[in-house]
Amino acid sequence: SITYLEDRFNYSQRVITYHFKKEFGITPQQYYIRLRMLYAKKLSEIQGVPPVSLYTEAGYKNPDSFRKAYKKFLSTLTP
């Protein structure tokens, strides 16, 4: 988490986010969301169920929020 990194390296959240985005091209939050979406996609492929049915496993409490985020995630994937 960002809080852990703040404590560990004694930098502010703003500095950590700046350097993370400079290095990876996305914010830590965007990176974390992407990991959650990739996890749901992989789990969906393994279990053979629609990704939206795995919203709790991906860390979402609301299936509609997950559906919206997943749709946005899919639009960023290149064929």
PDB file of C-alpha atoms in Angstrom:
ATOM      1  CA  SER A   1       0.000   0.000   0.000  1.00  0.00           C
ATOM      2  CA  ILE A   2       1.025   3.600  -0.397  1.00  0.00           C
ATOM      3  CA  THR A   3       0.928   4.034   3.371  1.00  0.00           C
ATOM      4  CA  TYR A   4       3.444   1.221   3.767  1.00  0.00           C
ATOM      5  CA  LEU A   5       5.741   2.826   1.193  1.00  0.00           C
ATOM      6  CA  GLU A   6       5.399   6.204   2.915  1.00  0.00           C
ATOM      7  CA  ASP A   7       6.519   4.690   6.197  1.00  0.00           C
ATOM      8  CA  ARG A   8       9.177   2.460   4.689  1.00  0.00           C
ATOM      9  CA  PHE A   9      10.943   5.087   2.592  1.00  0.00           C
ATOM     10  CA  ASN A  10       9.905   8.223   4.456  1.00  0.00           C
ATOM     11  CA  TYR A  11       8.414   9.874   1.356  1.00  0.00           C
ATOM     12  CA  SER A  12       5.025  11.506   0.956  1.00  0.00           C
ATOM     13  CA  GLN A  13       2.230   9.875  -1.011  1.00  0.00           C
ATOM     14  CA  ARG A  14       2.580  12.599  -3.605  1.00  0.00           C
ATOM     15  CA  VAL A  15       6.286  11.878  -4.176  1.00  0.00           C
ATOM     16  CA  ILE A  16       5.731   8.121  -4.341  1.00  0.00           C
ATOM     17  CA  THR A  17       2.864   8.525  -6.804  1.00  0.00           C
ATOM     18  CA  TYR A  18       4.899  10.919  -8.950  1.00  0.00           C
ATOM     19  CA  HIS A  19       7.853   8.539  -9.236  1.00  0.00           C
ATOM     20  CA  PHE A  20       5.643   5.484  -9.726  1.00  0.00           C
ATOM     21  CA  LYS A  21       3.766   7.169 -12.559  1.00  0.00           C
ATOM     22  CA  LYS A  22       7.005   8.432 -14.083  1.00  0.00           C
ATOM     23  CA  GLU A  23       8.421   4.895 -14.078  1.00  0.00           C
ATOM     24  CA  PHE A  24       5.348   2.857 -15.038  1.00  0.00           C
ATOM     25  CA  GLY A  25       3.106   5.355 -16.831  1.00  0.00           C
ATOM     26  CA  ILE A  26       0.160   4.793 -14.472  1.00  0.00           C
ATOM     27  CA  THR A  27      -0.624   5.656 -10.866  1.00  0.00           C
ATOM     28  CA  PRO A  28      -0.332   3.069  -8.084  1.00  0.00           C
ATOM     29  CA  GLN A  29      -4.133   3.003  -7.854  1.00  0.00           C
ATOM     30  CA  GLN A  30      -4.478   2.316 -11.578  1.00  0.00           C
ATOM     31  CA  TYR A  31      -1.857  -0.430 -11.248  1.00  0.00           C
ATOM     32  CA  TYR A  32      -3.736  -2.020  -8.356  1.00  0.00           C
ATOM     33  CA  ILE A  33      -7.033  -1.932 -10.270  1.00  0.00           C
ATOM     34  CA  ARG A  34      -5.316  -3.507 -13.275  1.00  0.00           C
ATOM     35  CA  LEU A  35      -3.997  -6.329 -11.077  1.00  0.00           C
ATOM     36  CA  ARG A  36      -7.496  -6.945  -9.731  1.00  0.00           C
ATOM     37  CA  MET A  37      -8.944  -7.049 -13.245  1.00  0.00           C
ATOM     38  CA  LEU A  38      -6.232  -9.403 -14.517  1.00  0.00           C
ATOM     39  CA  TYR A  39      -6.900 -11.660 -11.535  1.00  0.00           C
ATOM     40  CA  ALA A  40     -10.646 -11.725 -12.303  1.00  0.00           C
ATOM     41  CA  LYS A  41      -9.968 -12.393 -15.984  1.00  0.00           C
ATOM     42  CA  LYS A  42      -7.603 -15.281 -15.203  1.00  0.00           C
ATOM     43  CA  LEU A  43      -9.933 -16.740 -12.580  1.00  0.00           C
ATOM     44  CA  SER A  44     -12.803 -16.480 -15.054  1.00  0.00           C
ATOM     45  CA  GLU A  45     -10.831 -18.419 -17.648  1.00  0.00           C
ATOM     46  CA  ILE A  46      -9.893 -21.126 -15.143  1.00  0.00           C
ATOM     47  CA  GLN A  47     -13.382 -21.531 -13.662  1.00  0.00           C
ATOM     48  CA  GLY A  48     -15.264 -20.942 -16.904  1.00  0.00           C
ATOM     49  CA  VAL A  49     -17.614 -18.357 -15.440  1.00  0.00           C
ATOM     50  CA  PRO A  50     -18.301 -14.744 -16.454  1.00  0.00           C
ATOM     51  CA  PRO A  51     -15.843 -12.332 -14.828  1.00  0.00           C
ATOM     52  CA  VAL A  52     -18.648 -10.240 -13.333  1.00  0.00           C
ATOM     53  CA  SER A  53     -19.650 -13.187 -11.140  1.00  0.00           C
ATOM     54  CA  LEU A  54     -16.204 -12.937  -9.518  1.00  0.00           C
ATOM     55  CA  TYR A  55     -16.557  -9.360  -8.325  1.00  0.00           C
ATOM     56  CA  THR A  56     -16.004 -10.217  -4.654  1.00  0.00           C
ATOM     57  CA  GLU A  57     -12.869 -12.216  -5.462  1.00  0.00           C
ATOM     58  CA  ALA A  58     -11.553  -9.145  -7.291  1.00  0.00           C
ATOM     59  CA  GLY A  59     -12.094  -7.020  -4.187  1.00  0.00           C
ATOM     60  CA  TYR A  60     -15.334  -5.284  -5.146  1.00  0.00           C
ATOM     61  CA  LYS A  61     -18.443  -5.082  -2.986  1.00  0.00           C
ATOM     62  CA  ASN A  62     -20.779  -4.026  -5.776  1.00  0.00           C
ATOM     63  CA  PRO A  63     -21.165  -5.996  -9.030  1.00  0.00           C
ATOM     64  CA  ASP A  64     -22.132  -2.856 -10.962  1.00  0.00           C
ATOM     65  CA  SER A  65     -18.940  -1.073  -9.903  1.00  0.00           C
ATOM     66  CA  PHE A  66     -16.926  -4.099 -10.923  1.00  0.00           C
ATOM     67  CA  ARG A  67     -18.730  -4.394 -14.259  1.00  0.00           C
ATOM     68  CA  LYS A  68     -17.968  -0.750 -15.069  1.00  0.00           C
ATOM     69  CA  ALA A  69     -14.299  -1.079 -14.074  1.00  0.00           C
ATOM     70  CA  TYR A  70     -13.926  -4.373 -15.953  1.00  0.00           C
ATOM     71  CA  LYS A  71     -15.432  -2.919 -19.117  1.00  0.00           C
ATOM     72  CA  LYS A  72     -13.021   0.028 -18.892  1.00  0.00           C
ATOM     73  CA  PHE A  73     -10.140  -2.396 -18.291  1.00  0.00           C
ATOM     74  CA  LEU A  74     -11.036  -4.472 -21.341  1.00  0.00           C
ATOM     75  CA  SER A  75     -11.055  -1.367 -23.518  1.00  0.00           C
ATOM     76  CA  THR A  76      -7.393  -0.767 -22.590  1.00  0.00           C
ATOM     77  CA  LEU A  77      -6.237  -4.201 -23.736  1.00  0.00           C
ATOM     78  CA  THR A  78      -4.660  -4.423 -27.149  1.00  0.00           C
ATOM     79  CA  PRO A  79      -5.767  -7.273 -29.418  1.00  0.00           C
TER      80      PRO A  79
END
